[in-house]
Tab-separated table of C-alpha atoms and ligand atoms in Angstrom:
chain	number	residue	atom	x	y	z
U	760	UNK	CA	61.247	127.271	130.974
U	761	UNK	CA	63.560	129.846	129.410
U	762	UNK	CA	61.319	131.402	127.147
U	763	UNK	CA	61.514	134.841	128.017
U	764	UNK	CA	65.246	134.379	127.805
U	765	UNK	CA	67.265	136.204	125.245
U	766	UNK	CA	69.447	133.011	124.412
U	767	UNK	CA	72.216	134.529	121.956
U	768	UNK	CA	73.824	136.619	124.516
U	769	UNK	CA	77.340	134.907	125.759
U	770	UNK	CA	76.528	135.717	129.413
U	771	UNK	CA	73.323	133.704	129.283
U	772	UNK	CA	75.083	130.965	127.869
U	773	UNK	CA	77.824	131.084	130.001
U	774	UNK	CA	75.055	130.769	132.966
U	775	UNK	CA	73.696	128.066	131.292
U	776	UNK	CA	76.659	126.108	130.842
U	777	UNK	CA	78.055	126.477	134.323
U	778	UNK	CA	75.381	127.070	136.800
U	779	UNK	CA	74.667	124.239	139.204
U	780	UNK	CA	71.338	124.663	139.757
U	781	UNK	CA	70.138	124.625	135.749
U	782	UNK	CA	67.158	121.799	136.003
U	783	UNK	CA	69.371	120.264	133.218
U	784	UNK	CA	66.407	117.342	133.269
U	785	UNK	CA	64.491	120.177	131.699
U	786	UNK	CA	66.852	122.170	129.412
U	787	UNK	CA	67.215	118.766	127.422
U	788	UNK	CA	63.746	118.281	127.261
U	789	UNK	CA	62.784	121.332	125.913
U	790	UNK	CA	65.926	120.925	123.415
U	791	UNK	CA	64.501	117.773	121.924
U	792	UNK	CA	61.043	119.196	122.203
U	793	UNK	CA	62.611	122.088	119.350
U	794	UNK	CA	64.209	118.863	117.583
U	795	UNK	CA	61.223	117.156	117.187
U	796	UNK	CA	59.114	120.137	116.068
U	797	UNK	CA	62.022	121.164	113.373
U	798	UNK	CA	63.824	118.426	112.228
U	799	UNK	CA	61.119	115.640	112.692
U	800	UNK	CA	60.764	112.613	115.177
U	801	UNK	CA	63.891	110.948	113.472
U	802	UNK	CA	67.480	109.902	113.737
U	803	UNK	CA	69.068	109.818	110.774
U	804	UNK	CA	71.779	107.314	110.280
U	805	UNK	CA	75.552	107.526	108.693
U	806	UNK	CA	77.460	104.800	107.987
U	807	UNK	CA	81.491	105.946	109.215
U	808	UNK	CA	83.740	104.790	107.230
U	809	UNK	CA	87.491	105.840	108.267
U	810	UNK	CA	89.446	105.261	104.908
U	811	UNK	CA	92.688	106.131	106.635
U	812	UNK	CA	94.615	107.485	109.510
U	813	UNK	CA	97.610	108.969	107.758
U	814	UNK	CA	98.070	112.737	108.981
U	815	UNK	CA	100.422	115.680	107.889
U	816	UNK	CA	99.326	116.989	110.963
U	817	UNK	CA	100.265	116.979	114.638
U	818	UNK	CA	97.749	118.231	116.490
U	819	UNK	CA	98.663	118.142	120.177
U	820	UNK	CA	95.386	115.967	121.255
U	821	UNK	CA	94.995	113.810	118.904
U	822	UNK	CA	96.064	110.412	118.774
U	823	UNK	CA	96.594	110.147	115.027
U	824	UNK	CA	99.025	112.737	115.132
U	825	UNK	CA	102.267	112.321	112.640
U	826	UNK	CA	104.528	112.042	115.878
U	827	UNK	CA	103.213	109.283	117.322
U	828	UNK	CA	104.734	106.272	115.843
U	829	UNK	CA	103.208	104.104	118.163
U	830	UNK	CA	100.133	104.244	115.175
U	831	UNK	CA	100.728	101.649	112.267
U	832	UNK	CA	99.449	103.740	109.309
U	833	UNK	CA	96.912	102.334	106.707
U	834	UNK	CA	94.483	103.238	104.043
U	835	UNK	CA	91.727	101.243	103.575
U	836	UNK	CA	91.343	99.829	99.603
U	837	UNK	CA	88.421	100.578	97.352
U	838	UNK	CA	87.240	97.677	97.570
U	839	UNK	CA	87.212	97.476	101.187
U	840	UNK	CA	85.699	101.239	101.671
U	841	UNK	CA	82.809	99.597	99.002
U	842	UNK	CA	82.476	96.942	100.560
U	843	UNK	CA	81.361	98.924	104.475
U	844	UNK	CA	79.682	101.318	102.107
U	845	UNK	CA	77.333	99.073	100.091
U	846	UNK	CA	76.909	97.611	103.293
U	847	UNK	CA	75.832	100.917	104.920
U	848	UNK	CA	73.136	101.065	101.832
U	849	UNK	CA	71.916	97.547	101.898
U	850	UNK	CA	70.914	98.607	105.432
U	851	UNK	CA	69.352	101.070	104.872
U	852	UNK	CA	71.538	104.191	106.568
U	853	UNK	CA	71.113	106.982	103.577
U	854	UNK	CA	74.378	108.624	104.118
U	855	UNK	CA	77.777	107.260	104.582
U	856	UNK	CA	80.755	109.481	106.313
U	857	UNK	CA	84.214	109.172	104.709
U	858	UNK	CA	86.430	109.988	107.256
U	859	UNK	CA	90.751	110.401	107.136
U	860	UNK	CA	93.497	112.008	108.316
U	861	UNK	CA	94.411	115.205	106.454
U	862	UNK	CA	96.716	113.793	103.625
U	863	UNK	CA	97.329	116.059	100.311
U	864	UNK	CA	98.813	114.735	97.220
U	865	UNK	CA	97.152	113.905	93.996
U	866	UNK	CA	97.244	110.575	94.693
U	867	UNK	CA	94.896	110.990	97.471
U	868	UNK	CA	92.769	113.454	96.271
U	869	UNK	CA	92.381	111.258	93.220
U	870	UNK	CA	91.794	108.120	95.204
U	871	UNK	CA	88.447	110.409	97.137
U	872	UNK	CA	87.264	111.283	93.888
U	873	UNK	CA	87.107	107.884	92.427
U	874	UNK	CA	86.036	106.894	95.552
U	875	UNK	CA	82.899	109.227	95.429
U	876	UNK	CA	82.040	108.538	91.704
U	877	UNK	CA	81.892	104.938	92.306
U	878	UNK	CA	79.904	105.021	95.259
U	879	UNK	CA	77.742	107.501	93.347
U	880	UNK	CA	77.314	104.624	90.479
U	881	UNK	CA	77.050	101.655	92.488
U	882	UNK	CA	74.240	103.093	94.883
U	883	UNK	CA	72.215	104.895	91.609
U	884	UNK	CA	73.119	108.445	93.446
U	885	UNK	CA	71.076	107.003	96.201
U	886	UNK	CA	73.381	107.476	99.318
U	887	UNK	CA	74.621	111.157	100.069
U	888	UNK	CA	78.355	111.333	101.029
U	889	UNK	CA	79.679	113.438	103.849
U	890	UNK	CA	83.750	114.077	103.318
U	891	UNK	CA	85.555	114.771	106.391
U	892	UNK	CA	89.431	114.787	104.589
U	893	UNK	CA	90.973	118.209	107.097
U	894	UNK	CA	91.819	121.313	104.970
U	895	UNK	CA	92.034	120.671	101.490
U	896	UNK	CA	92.880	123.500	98.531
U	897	UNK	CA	89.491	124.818	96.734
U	898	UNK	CA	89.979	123.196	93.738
U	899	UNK	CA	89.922	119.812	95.670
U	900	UNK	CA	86.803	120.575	97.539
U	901	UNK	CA	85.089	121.332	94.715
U	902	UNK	CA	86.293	118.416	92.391
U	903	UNK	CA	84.971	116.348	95.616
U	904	UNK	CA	81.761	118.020	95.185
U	905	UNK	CA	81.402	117.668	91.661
U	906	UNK	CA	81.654	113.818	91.912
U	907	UNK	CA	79.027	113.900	94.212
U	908	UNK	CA	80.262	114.708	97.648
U	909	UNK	CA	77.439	116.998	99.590
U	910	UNK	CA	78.451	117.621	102.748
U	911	UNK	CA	81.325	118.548	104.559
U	912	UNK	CA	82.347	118.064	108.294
U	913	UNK	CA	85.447	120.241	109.460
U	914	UNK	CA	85.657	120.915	113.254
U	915	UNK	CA	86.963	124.146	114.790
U	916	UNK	CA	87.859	122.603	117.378
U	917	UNK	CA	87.851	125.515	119.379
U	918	UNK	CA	86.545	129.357	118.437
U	919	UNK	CA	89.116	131.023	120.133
U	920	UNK	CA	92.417	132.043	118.214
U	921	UNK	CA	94.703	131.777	121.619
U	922	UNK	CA	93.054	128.553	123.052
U	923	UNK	CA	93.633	126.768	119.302
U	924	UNK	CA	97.502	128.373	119.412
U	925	UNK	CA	97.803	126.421	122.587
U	926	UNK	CA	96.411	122.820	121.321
U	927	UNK	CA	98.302	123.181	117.877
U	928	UNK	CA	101.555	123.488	116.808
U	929	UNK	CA	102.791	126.983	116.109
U	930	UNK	CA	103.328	127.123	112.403
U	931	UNK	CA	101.804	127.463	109.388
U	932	UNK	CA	100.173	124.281	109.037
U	933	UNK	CA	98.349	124.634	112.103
U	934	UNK	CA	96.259	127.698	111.518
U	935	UNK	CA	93.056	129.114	112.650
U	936	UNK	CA	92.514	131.401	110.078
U	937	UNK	CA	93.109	128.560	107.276
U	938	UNK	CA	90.561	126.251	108.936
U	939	UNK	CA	88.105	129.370	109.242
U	940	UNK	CA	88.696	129.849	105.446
U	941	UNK	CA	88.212	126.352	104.694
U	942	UNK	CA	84.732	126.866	106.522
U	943	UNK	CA	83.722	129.632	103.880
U	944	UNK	CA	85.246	127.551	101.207
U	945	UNK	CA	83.018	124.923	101.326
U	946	UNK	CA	80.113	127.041	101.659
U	947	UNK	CA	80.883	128.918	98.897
U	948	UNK	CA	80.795	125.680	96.531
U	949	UNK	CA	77.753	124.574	97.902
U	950	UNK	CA	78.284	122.010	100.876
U	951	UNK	CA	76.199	121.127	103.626
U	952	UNK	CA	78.737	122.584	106.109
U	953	UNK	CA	79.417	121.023	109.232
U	954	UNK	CA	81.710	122.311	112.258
U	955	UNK	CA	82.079	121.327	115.800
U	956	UNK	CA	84.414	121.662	119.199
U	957	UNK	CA	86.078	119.566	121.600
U	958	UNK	CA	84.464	120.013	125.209
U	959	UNK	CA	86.647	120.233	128.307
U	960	UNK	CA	90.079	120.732	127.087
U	961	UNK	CA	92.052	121.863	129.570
U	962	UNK	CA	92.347	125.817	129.809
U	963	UNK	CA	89.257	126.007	128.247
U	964	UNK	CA	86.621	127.999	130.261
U	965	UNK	CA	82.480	128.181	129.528
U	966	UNK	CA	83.151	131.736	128.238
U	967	UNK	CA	84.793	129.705	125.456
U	968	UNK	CA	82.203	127.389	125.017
U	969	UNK	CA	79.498	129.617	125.063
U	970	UNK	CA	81.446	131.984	122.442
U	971	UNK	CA	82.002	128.378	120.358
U	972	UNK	CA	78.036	128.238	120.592
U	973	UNK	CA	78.053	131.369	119.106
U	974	UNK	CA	80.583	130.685	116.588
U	975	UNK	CA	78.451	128.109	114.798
U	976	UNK	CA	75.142	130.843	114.795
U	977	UNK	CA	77.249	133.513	113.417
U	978	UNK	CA	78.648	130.734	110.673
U	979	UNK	CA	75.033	129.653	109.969
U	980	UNK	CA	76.262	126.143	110.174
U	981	UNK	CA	73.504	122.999	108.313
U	982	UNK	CA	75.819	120.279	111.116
U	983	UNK	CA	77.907	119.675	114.020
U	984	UNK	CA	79.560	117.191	115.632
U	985	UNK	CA	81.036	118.226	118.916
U	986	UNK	CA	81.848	116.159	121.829
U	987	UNK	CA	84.058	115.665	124.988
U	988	UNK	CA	87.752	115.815	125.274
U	989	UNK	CA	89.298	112.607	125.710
U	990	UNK	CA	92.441	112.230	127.268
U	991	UNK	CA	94.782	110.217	124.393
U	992	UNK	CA	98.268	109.133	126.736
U	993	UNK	CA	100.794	109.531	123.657
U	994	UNK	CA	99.932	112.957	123.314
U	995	UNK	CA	101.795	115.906	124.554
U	996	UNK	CA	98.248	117.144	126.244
U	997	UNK	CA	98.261	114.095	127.863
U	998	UNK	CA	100.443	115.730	130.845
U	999	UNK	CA	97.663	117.755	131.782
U	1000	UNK	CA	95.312	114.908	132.330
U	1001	UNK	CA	94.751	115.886	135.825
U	1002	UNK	CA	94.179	119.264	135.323
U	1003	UNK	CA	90.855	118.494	133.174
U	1004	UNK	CA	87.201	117.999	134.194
U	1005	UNK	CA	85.806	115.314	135.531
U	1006	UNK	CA	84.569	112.139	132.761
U	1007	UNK	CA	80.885	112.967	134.507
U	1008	UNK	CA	81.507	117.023	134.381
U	1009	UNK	CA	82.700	116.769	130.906
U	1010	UNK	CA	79.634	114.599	129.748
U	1011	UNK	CA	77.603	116.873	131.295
U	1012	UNK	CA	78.881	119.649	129.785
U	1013	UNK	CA	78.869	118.442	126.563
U	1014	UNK	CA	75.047	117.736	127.099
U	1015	UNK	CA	74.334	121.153	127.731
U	1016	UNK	CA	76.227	122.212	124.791
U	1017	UNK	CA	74.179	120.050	122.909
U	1018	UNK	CA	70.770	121.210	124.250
U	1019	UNK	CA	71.850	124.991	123.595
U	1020	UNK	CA	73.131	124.859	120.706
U	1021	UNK	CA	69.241	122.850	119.420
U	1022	UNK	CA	67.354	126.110	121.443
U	1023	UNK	CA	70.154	128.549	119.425
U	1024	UNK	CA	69.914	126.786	116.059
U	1025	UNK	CA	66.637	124.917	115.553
U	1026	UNK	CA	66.404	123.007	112.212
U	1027	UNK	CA	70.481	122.130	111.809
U	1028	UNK	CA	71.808	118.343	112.061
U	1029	UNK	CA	73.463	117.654	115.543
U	1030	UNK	CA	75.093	114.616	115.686
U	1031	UNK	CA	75.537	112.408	118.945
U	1032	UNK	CA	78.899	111.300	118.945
U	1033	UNK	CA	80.964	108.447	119.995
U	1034	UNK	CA	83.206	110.194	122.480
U	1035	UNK	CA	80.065	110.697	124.432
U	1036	UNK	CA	79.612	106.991	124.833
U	1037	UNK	CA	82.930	106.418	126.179
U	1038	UNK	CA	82.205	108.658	129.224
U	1039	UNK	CA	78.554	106.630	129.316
U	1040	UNK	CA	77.158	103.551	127.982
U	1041	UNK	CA	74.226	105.012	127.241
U	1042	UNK	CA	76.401	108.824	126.260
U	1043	UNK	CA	75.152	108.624	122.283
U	1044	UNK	CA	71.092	107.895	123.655
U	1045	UNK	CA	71.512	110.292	126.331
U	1046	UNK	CA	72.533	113.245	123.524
U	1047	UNK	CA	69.641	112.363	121.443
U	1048	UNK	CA	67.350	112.880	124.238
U	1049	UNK	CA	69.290	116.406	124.834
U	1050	UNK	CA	68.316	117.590	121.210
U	1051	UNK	CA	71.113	115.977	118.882
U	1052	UNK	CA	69.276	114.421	115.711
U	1053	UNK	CA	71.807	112.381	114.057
U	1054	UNK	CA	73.621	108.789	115.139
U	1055	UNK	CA	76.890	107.617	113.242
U	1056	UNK	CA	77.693	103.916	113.623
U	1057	UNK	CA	81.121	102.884	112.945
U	1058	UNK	CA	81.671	100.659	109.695
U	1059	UNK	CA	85.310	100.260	109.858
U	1060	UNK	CA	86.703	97.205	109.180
U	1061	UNK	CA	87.567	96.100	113.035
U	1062	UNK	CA	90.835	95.621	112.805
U	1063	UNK	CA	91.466	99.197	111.387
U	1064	UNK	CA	89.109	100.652	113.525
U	1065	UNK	CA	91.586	99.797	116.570
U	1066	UNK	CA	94.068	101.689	114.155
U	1067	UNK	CA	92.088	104.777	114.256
U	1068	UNK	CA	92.793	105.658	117.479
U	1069	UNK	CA	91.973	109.577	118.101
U	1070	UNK	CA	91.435	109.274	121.891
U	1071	UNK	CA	91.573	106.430	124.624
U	1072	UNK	CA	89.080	103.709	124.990
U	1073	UNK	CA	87.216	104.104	121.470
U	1074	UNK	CA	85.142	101.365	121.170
U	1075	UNK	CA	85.295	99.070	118.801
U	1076	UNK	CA	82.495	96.825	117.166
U	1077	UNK	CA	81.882	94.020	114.337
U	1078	UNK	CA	78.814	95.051	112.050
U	1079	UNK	CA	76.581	92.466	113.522
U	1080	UNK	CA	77.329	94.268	117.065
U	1081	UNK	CA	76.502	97.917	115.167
U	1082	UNK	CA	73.430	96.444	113.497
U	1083	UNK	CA	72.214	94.939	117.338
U	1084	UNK	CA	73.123	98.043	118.790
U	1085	UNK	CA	71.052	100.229	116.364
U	1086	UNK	CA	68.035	97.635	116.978
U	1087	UNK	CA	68.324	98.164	120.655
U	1088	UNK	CA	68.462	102.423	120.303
U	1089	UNK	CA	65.492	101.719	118.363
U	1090	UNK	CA	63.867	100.101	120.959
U	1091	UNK	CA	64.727	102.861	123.450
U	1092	UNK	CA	63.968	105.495	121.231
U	1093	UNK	CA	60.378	104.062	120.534
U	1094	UNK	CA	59.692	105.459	124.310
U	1095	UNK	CA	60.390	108.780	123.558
U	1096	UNK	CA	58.170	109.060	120.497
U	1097	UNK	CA	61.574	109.202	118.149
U	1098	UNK	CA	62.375	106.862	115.083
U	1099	UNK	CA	65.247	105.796	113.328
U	1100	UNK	CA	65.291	106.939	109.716
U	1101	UNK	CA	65.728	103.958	107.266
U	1102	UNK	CA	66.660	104.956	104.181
U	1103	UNK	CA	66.790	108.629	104.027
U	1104	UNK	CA	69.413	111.037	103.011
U	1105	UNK	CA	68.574	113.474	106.072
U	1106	UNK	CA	69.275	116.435	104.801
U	1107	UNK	CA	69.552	119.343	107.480
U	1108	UNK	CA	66.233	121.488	107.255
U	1109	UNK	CA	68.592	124.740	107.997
U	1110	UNK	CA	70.347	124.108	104.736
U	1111	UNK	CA	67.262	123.261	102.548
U	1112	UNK	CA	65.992	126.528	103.631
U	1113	UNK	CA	68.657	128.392	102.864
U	1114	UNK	CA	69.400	127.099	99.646
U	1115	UNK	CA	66.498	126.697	97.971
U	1116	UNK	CA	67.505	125.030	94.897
U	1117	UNK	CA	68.135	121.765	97.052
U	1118	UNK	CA	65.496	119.602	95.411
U	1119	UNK	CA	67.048	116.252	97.692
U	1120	UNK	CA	64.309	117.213	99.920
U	1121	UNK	CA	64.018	114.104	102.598
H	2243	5AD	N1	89.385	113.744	122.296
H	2243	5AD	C1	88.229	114.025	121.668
H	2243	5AD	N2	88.130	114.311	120.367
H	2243	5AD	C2	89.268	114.315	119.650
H	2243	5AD	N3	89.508	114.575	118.353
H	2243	5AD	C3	90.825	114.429	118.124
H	2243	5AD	N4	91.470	114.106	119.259
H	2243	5AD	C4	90.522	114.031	120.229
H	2243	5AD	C5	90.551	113.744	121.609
H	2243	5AD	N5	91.703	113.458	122.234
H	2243	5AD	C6	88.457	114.976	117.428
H	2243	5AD	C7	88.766	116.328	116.804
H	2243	5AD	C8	88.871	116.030	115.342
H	2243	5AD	C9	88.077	114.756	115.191
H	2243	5AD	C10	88.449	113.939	114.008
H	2243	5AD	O1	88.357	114.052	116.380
H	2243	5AD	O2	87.693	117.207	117.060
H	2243	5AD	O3	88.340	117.046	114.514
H	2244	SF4	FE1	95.198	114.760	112.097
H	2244	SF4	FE2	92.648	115.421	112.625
H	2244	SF4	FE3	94.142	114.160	114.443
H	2244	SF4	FE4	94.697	116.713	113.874
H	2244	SF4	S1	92.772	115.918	114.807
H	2244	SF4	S2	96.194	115.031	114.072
H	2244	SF4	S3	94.219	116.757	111.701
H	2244	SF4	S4	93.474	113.341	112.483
């Protein structure tokens, strides 16, 4: 339908985004039409784990923050992050997600990098590791890498400086710039890079969004995860709660975002994630079917999962429930011509292509 449209202009997008009468029906077809001819009729799995919601950091969304001492702390052991990752590889997901709070230290970077090496032994290199750890120094993303971390997931949040001063703390911890840095870092070593944004946080117009599509173009991103905001109630942004879209605008929006950034940047990983299922039941299917490419199950132990709680209403499920749920988006999936991909590392086309030494071709 849009053919003859020049996409990667921020007034188009902006249309796009906001315009009422977009046959959205369409726009998502034709984004998982481009998903299907780029990256393949497959969802790729990854197993989350979330090692641990210790934070230096106090973002003003985000349930984790340090402030809130409503949050009893933890860090999962090694044994118990082996345990949900072998678990993640007997079944067959590929790629496992290691997901914390930011937290520096030796002792924690340490912890990561045995982490990594013993995954890397126990699954005979078999199961590609995603870190998503916050800003971290250089020299710890690359001694990440070097045990056998590939890819890296480190949202923006938000592409514009002013609208990130206002959900952050101002001081130094809390920097654009640094996070934008940390982007190029990770790059530079040789990550699969992923970024992403929160959708509808207050003060946040479609201009933004539509410059945040263009953000991850211009960064030549390989992955994103992006999703709705979610109001979290011990949170300072929690007293603009009613100042925010609607739960069905925001899913909505987020949808779009999803299909436009697929037309925008064919052959990269898009992840449908969970905050999209906590405006929907069926939110994670329904951003498949709008172009996204990857699923991300949560492996937590259960009753740390309940401890990792970024935003309100997070579900929470036993493996058994994750394993029936992944049966039953099978099932739906089969409809649509798309597959789950058992036991494949998924690796983003975008980055195989522009790296070309990447012989963990999928
Ligand atoms: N709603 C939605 N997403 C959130 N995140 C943090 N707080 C919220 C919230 N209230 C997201 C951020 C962060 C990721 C770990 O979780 O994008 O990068
Ligand atoms: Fe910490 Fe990330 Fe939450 Fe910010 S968004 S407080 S860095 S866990």
């Amino acid at each position: 339908m849009h053919d003859n449209v020049k996409f990667e202009d921020i007034k188009t997008l902006t249309y796009l985004l906001s315009h009422a009468e977009i046959d959205e029906q369409m726009l998502y077809a034709q984004a998982r039409s481009l998903a299907s001819q780029h990256c393949g009729e497959e969802v790729y799995l990854r197993g989350l784990v979330e090692i641990s919601n210790i934070c230096r950091k106090n973002c003003l969304y985000c349930g984790l923050r340090r402030s809130n001492d409503q949050v009893k702390r933890f860090m999962l052991t090694e044994s118990e992050i082996l345990d949900a990752v072998l678990f993640a590889y007997e079944q067959g997901f590929g790629s496992v997600v290691l997901q914390s709070g930011e937290q520096h230290g030796f002792e924690f970077v340490r912890f990561v990098e045995r982490i990594i090496k013993l995954i890397t032994q126990k699954t005979n290199n078999q199961l590609t590791i995603t870190l998503s750890c916050g800003e971290q120094k250089e020299e710890t993303y690359q001694r990440w890498y070097e045990a056998g971390a590939s890819r890296y997931l480190l949202r923006i949040e938000t592409s514009d400086p002013l609208l990130y001063s206002e959900i952050h703390p101002k001081d130094e911890i809390h920097s654009y710039n640094t996070r934008k840095e940390c982007l190029f870092m990770l790059r530079d070593i040789g990550y699969q890079v992923g970024t992403g944004v929160m959708i509808g946080l207050p003060g946040q117009t479609t201009e933004n969004l539509a410059q945040d599509l263009l953000f991850m173009k211009e960064q030549d991103i390989d992955m994103c995860g992006m999703g709705p905001y979610i109001v979290h109630p011990n949170t300072p942004m929690a007293k603009n709660k009613d100042k925010i879209l609607s739960p069905e605008q925001r899913l909505k929006l987020s949808l779009r975002m999803i299909a436009l950034l697929r037309i925008l940047m064919k052959n990269i990983n898009i992840a449908s994630t969970t905050a999209l299922e906590t405006l929907h039941p069926e939110g994670r299917l329904l951003g498949l079917l709008a172009g996204a490419n990857v699923f991300m199950p949560n492996l937590t132990p259960v009753p740390y999962q309940e401890k990792y709680s970024i935003y309100a209403g997070k579900p929470t499920l036993h493996r058994e429930q994750v394993l029936k749920k992944i049966k039953m988006l099978e099932k739906q999936l089969l409809d649509y011509g798309l597959q789950i991909a058992w036991n494949k590392p998924g690796n983003p086309i975008h980055y195989q292509l522009r790296n070309k030494n990447d012989i963990n071709i999928s």
